[in-house]
PDB file of C-alpha atoms in Angstrom:
ATOM      1  CA  GLY A   1     151.519  87.376-184.720  1.00  0.00           C
ATOM      2  CA  SER A   2     153.106  89.541-182.078  1.00  0.00           C
ATOM      3  CA  ALA A   3     156.239  87.346-181.881  1.00  0.00           C
ATOM      4  CA  ALA A   4     156.974  87.987-185.568  1.00  0.00           C
ATOM      5  CA  VAL A   5     156.439  91.727-185.122  1.00  0.00           C
ATOM      6  CA  ILE A   6     158.806  91.957-182.150  1.00  0.00           C
ATOM      7  CA  LYS A   7     161.421  89.854-183.984  1.00  0.00           C
ATOM      8  CA  VAL A   8     161.389  92.320-186.883  1.00  0.00           C
ATOM      9  CA  ILE A   9     161.566  95.274-184.473  1.00  0.00           C
ATOM     10  CA  THR A  10     164.484  93.863-182.477  1.00  0.00           C
ATOM     11  CA  ASN A  11     166.407  92.929-185.629  1.00  0.00           C
ATOM     12  CA  MET A  12     165.801  96.410-187.066  1.00  0.00           C
ATOM     13  CA  LEU A  13     167.239  97.899-183.881  1.00  0.00           C
ATOM     14  CA  ALA A  14     170.224  95.539-184.024  1.00  0.00           C
ATOM     15  CA  PHE A  15     171.109  96.604-187.581  1.00  0.00           C
ATOM     16  CA  ILE A  16     170.766 100.285-186.678  1.00  0.00           C
ATOM     17  CA  HIS A  17     173.008  99.721-183.646  1.00  0.00           C
ATOM     18  CA  LEU A  18     175.537  97.824-185.762  1.00  0.00           C
ATOM     19  CA  VAL A  19     175.915 100.687-188.234  1.00  0.00           C
ATOM     20  CA  ALA A  20     176.101 103.213-185.380  1.00  0.00           C
ATOM     21  CA  ALA A  21     178.746 101.155-183.548  1.00  0.00           C
ATOM     22  CA  GLY A  22     180.734 100.838-186.771  1.00  0.00           C
ATOM     23  CA  GLU A  23     180.636 104.589-187.317  1.00  0.00           C
ATOM     24  CA  ALA A  24     181.745 105.159-183.723  1.00  0.00           C
ATOM     25  CA  LEU A  25     184.680 102.754-184.028  1.00  0.00           C
ATOM     26  CA  MET A  26     185.814 104.226-187.345  1.00  0.00           C
ATOM     27  CA  LEU A  27     185.607 107.718-185.866  1.00  0.00           C
ATOM     28  CA  ALA A  28     187.735 106.510-182.948  1.00  0.00           C
ATOM     29  CA  LYS A  29     190.225 104.915-185.348  1.00  0.00           C
ATOM     30  CA  GLN A  30     190.525 108.031-187.503  1.00  0.00           C
ATOM     31  CA  GLY A  31     190.849 110.095-184.323  1.00  0.00           C
ATOM     32  CA  GLY A  32     193.936 108.097-183.393  1.00  0.00           C
ATOM     33  CA  LEU A  33     192.383 106.230-180.478  1.00  0.00           C
ATOM     34  CA  ASP A  34     193.310 102.692-179.495  1.00  0.00           C
ATOM     35  CA  LEU A  35     190.288 100.679-180.645  1.00  0.00           C
ATOM     36  CA  ALA A  36     190.368  98.251-177.722  1.00  0.00           C
ATOM     37  CA  GLN A  37     190.339 101.165-175.285  1.00  0.00           C
ATOM     38  CA  ALA A  38     187.598 102.904-177.273  1.00  0.00           C
ATOM     39  CA  TYR A  39     185.546  99.691-177.223  1.00  0.00           C
ATOM     40  CA  HIS A  40     185.798  99.460-173.416  1.00  0.00           C
ATOM     41  CA  ALA A  41     185.065 103.168-172.955  1.00  0.00           C
ATOM     42  CA  ILE A  42     181.876 102.770-175.001  1.00  0.00           C
ATOM     43  CA  VAL A  43     180.873  99.680-172.976  1.00  0.00           C
ATOM     44  CA  ALA A  44     181.148 101.782-169.803  1.00  0.00           C
ATOM     45  CA  SER A  45     179.155 104.678-171.279  1.00  0.00           C
ATOM     46  CA  SER A  46     175.615 105.644-172.179  1.00  0.00           C
ATOM     47  CA  GLY A  47     176.465 104.736-175.788  1.00  0.00           C
ATOM     48  CA  ASN A  48     176.709 101.028-174.992  1.00  0.00           C
ATOM     49  CA  SER A  49     174.389  98.410-176.453  1.00  0.00           C
ATOM     50  CA  PHE A  50     174.201  94.630-176.608  1.00  0.00           C
ATOM     51  CA  VAL A  51     175.152  94.866-180.289  1.00  0.00           C
ATOM     52  CA  HIS A  52     178.233  96.934-179.462  1.00  0.00           C
ATOM     53  CA  GLU A  53     179.311  94.480-176.758  1.00  0.00           C
ATOM     54  CA  THR A  54     178.934  91.427-178.999  1.00  0.00           C
ATOM     55  CA  GLU A  55     179.290  92.402-182.646  1.00  0.00           C
ATOM     56  CA  SER A  56     181.964  95.083-182.258  1.00  0.00           C
ATOM     57  CA  GLN A  57     184.218  92.356-180.862  1.00  0.00           C
ATOM     58  CA  LEU A  58     183.822  90.426-184.126  1.00  0.00           C
ATOM     59  CA  VAL A  59     184.717  93.528-186.103  1.00  0.00           C
ATOM     60  CA  LEU A  60     187.744  94.288-183.944  1.00  0.00           C
ATOM     61  CA  ASN A  61     189.109  90.738-184.092  1.00  0.00           C
ATOM     62  CA  GLY A  62     188.505  90.603-187.852  1.00  0.00           C
ATOM     63  CA  SER A  63     186.352  87.460-187.871  1.00  0.00           C
ATOM     64  CA  TYR A  64     183.016  89.170-188.653  1.00  0.00           C
ATOM     65  CA  ASP A  65     181.415  85.710-188.219  1.00  0.00           C
ATOM     66  CA  ILE A  66     178.032  86.519-186.711  1.00  0.00           C
ATOM     67  CA  GLY A  67     176.146  83.766-188.538  1.00  0.00           C
ATOM     68  CA  PHE A  68     173.766  86.319-190.063  1.00  0.00           C
ATOM     69  CA  THR A  69     174.124  87.437-193.678  1.00  0.00           C
ATOM     70  CA  MET A  70     173.548  90.666-195.582  1.00  0.00           C
ATOM     71  CA  ASP A  71     170.614  88.992-197.359  1.00  0.00           C
ATOM     72  CA  LEU A  72     168.971  88.087-194.047  1.00  0.00           C
ATOM     73  CA  ALA A  73     169.527  91.603-192.714  1.00  0.00           C
ATOM     74  CA  LEU A  74     167.959  93.090-195.832  1.00  0.00           C
ATOM     75  CA  LYS A  75     165.018  90.689-195.588  1.00  0.00           C
ATOM     76  CA  ASP A  76     164.280  91.751-192.008  1.00  0.00           C
ATOM     77  CA  LEU A  77     164.829  95.440-192.751  1.00  0.00           C
ATOM     78  CA  GLY A  78     162.417  95.066-195.673  1.00  0.00           C
ATOM     79  CA  PHE A  79     159.813  93.554-193.348  1.00  0.00           C
ATOM     80  CA  ALA A  80     160.309  96.455-190.923  1.00  0.00           C
ATOM     81  CA  LEU A  81     159.947  99.058-193.674  1.00  0.00           C
ATOM     82  CA  ARG A  82     156.765  97.402-194.964  1.00  0.00           C
ATOM     83  CA  MET A  83     155.414  97.274-191.426  1.00  0.00           C
ATOM     84  CA  GLY A  84     156.241 100.944-190.961  1.00  0.00           C
ATOM     85  CA  LYS A  85     154.391 101.800-194.161  1.00  0.00           C
ATOM     86  CA  ASP A  86     151.398  99.678-193.154  1.00  0.00           C
ATOM     87  CA  PHE A  87     151.269 101.243-189.676  1.00  0.00           C
ATOM     88  CA  GLY A  88     151.998 104.817-190.810  1.00  0.00           C
ATOM     89  CA  VAL A  89     155.402 105.020-189.091  1.00  0.00           C
ATOM     90  CA  PRO A  90     158.064 106.702-191.301  1.00  0.00           C
ATOM     91  CA  LEU A  91     161.147 104.697-190.125  1.00  0.00           C
ATOM     92  CA  ASP A  92     163.601 107.136-191.725  1.00  0.00           C
ATOM     93  CA  LEU A  93     166.579 105.709-189.846  1.00  0.00           C
ATOM     94  CA  ALA A  94     165.694 102.132-190.787  1.00  0.00           C
ATOM     95  CA  ALA A  95     165.368 103.222-194.430  1.00  0.00           C
ATOM     96  CA  ARG A  96     168.860 104.755-194.322  1.00  0.00           C
ATOM     97  CA  VAL A  97     170.306 101.622-192.708  1.00  0.00           C
ATOM     98  CA  ASN A  98     168.564  99.509-195.357  1.00  0.00           C
ATOM     99  CA  ALA A  99     170.297 101.591-198.060  1.00  0.00           C
ATOM    100  CA  ILE A 100     173.641 101.064-196.304  1.00  0.00           C
ATOM    101  CA  PHE A 101     173.053  97.299-196.243  1.00  0.00           C
ATOM    102  CA  GLU A 102     172.178  97.421-199.960  1.00  0.00           C
ATOM    103  CA  GLN A 103     175.612  99.007-200.504  1.00  0.00           C
ATOM    104  CA  GLY A 104     177.146  96.271-198.364  1.00  0.00           C
ATOM    105  CA  LYS A 105     175.456  93.560-200.391  1.00  0.00           C
ATOM    106  CA  GLU A 106     176.687  95.152-203.607  1.00  0.00           C
ATOM    107  CA  ALA A 107     180.239  95.396-202.242  1.00  0.00           C
ATOM    108  CA  TYR A 108     180.560  92.032-200.462  1.00  0.00           C
ATOM    109  CA  GLY A 109     177.683  89.849-201.672  1.00  0.00           C
ATOM    110  CA  GLY A 110     174.440  88.748-200.060  1.00  0.00           C
ATOM    111  CA  GLY A 111     176.117  85.831-198.296  1.00  0.00           C
ATOM    112  CA  ALA A 112     178.631  88.064-196.493  1.00  0.00           C
ATOM    113  CA  TRP A 113     178.238  88.400-192.732  1.00  0.00           C
ATOM    114  CA  SER A 114     176.089  91.367-191.750  1.00  0.00           C
ATOM    115  CA  THR A 115     178.907  92.686-189.536  1.00  0.00           C
ATOM    116  CA  GLN A 116     180.978  93.287-192.667  1.00  0.00           C
ATOM    117  CA  ILE A 117     178.810  96.366-193.193  1.00  0.00           C
ATOM    118  CA  VAL A 118     181.396  98.169-191.061  1.00  0.00           C
ATOM    119  CA  LYS A 119     183.988  97.632-193.819  1.00  0.00           C
ATOM    120  CA  LEU A 120     182.135 100.213-195.911  1.00  0.00           C
ATOM    121  CA  LEU A 121     183.346 102.809-193.415  1.00  0.00           C
ATOM    122  CA  GLU A 122     187.034 101.890-193.580  1.00  0.00           C
TER     123      GLU A 122
END
């Protein structure tokens, strides 16, 4: 029903945001910025998101423990991509993020926390 559709949509957005936040933090790191300051600057900007506020903290403190695995992320991204195909919506960004999570699964295993996807950028 509609609850399942919105769950897939919101999870798809969360995974896209997670990869984007990871890229932003790695860009800040390579640019010589203090990551804590960069985190707070992003929170106060138009680039902020719920995912950045919550999951970036887990990346920065090194725990990565979000309670959601690579396998679960790939399952939900797969549902989103199938839905996009069924509804005629291309979902190019979701397809790219799915490929990134496939790389993450290959590198860290399906049981690794989904936030560990950011490690691919280090």
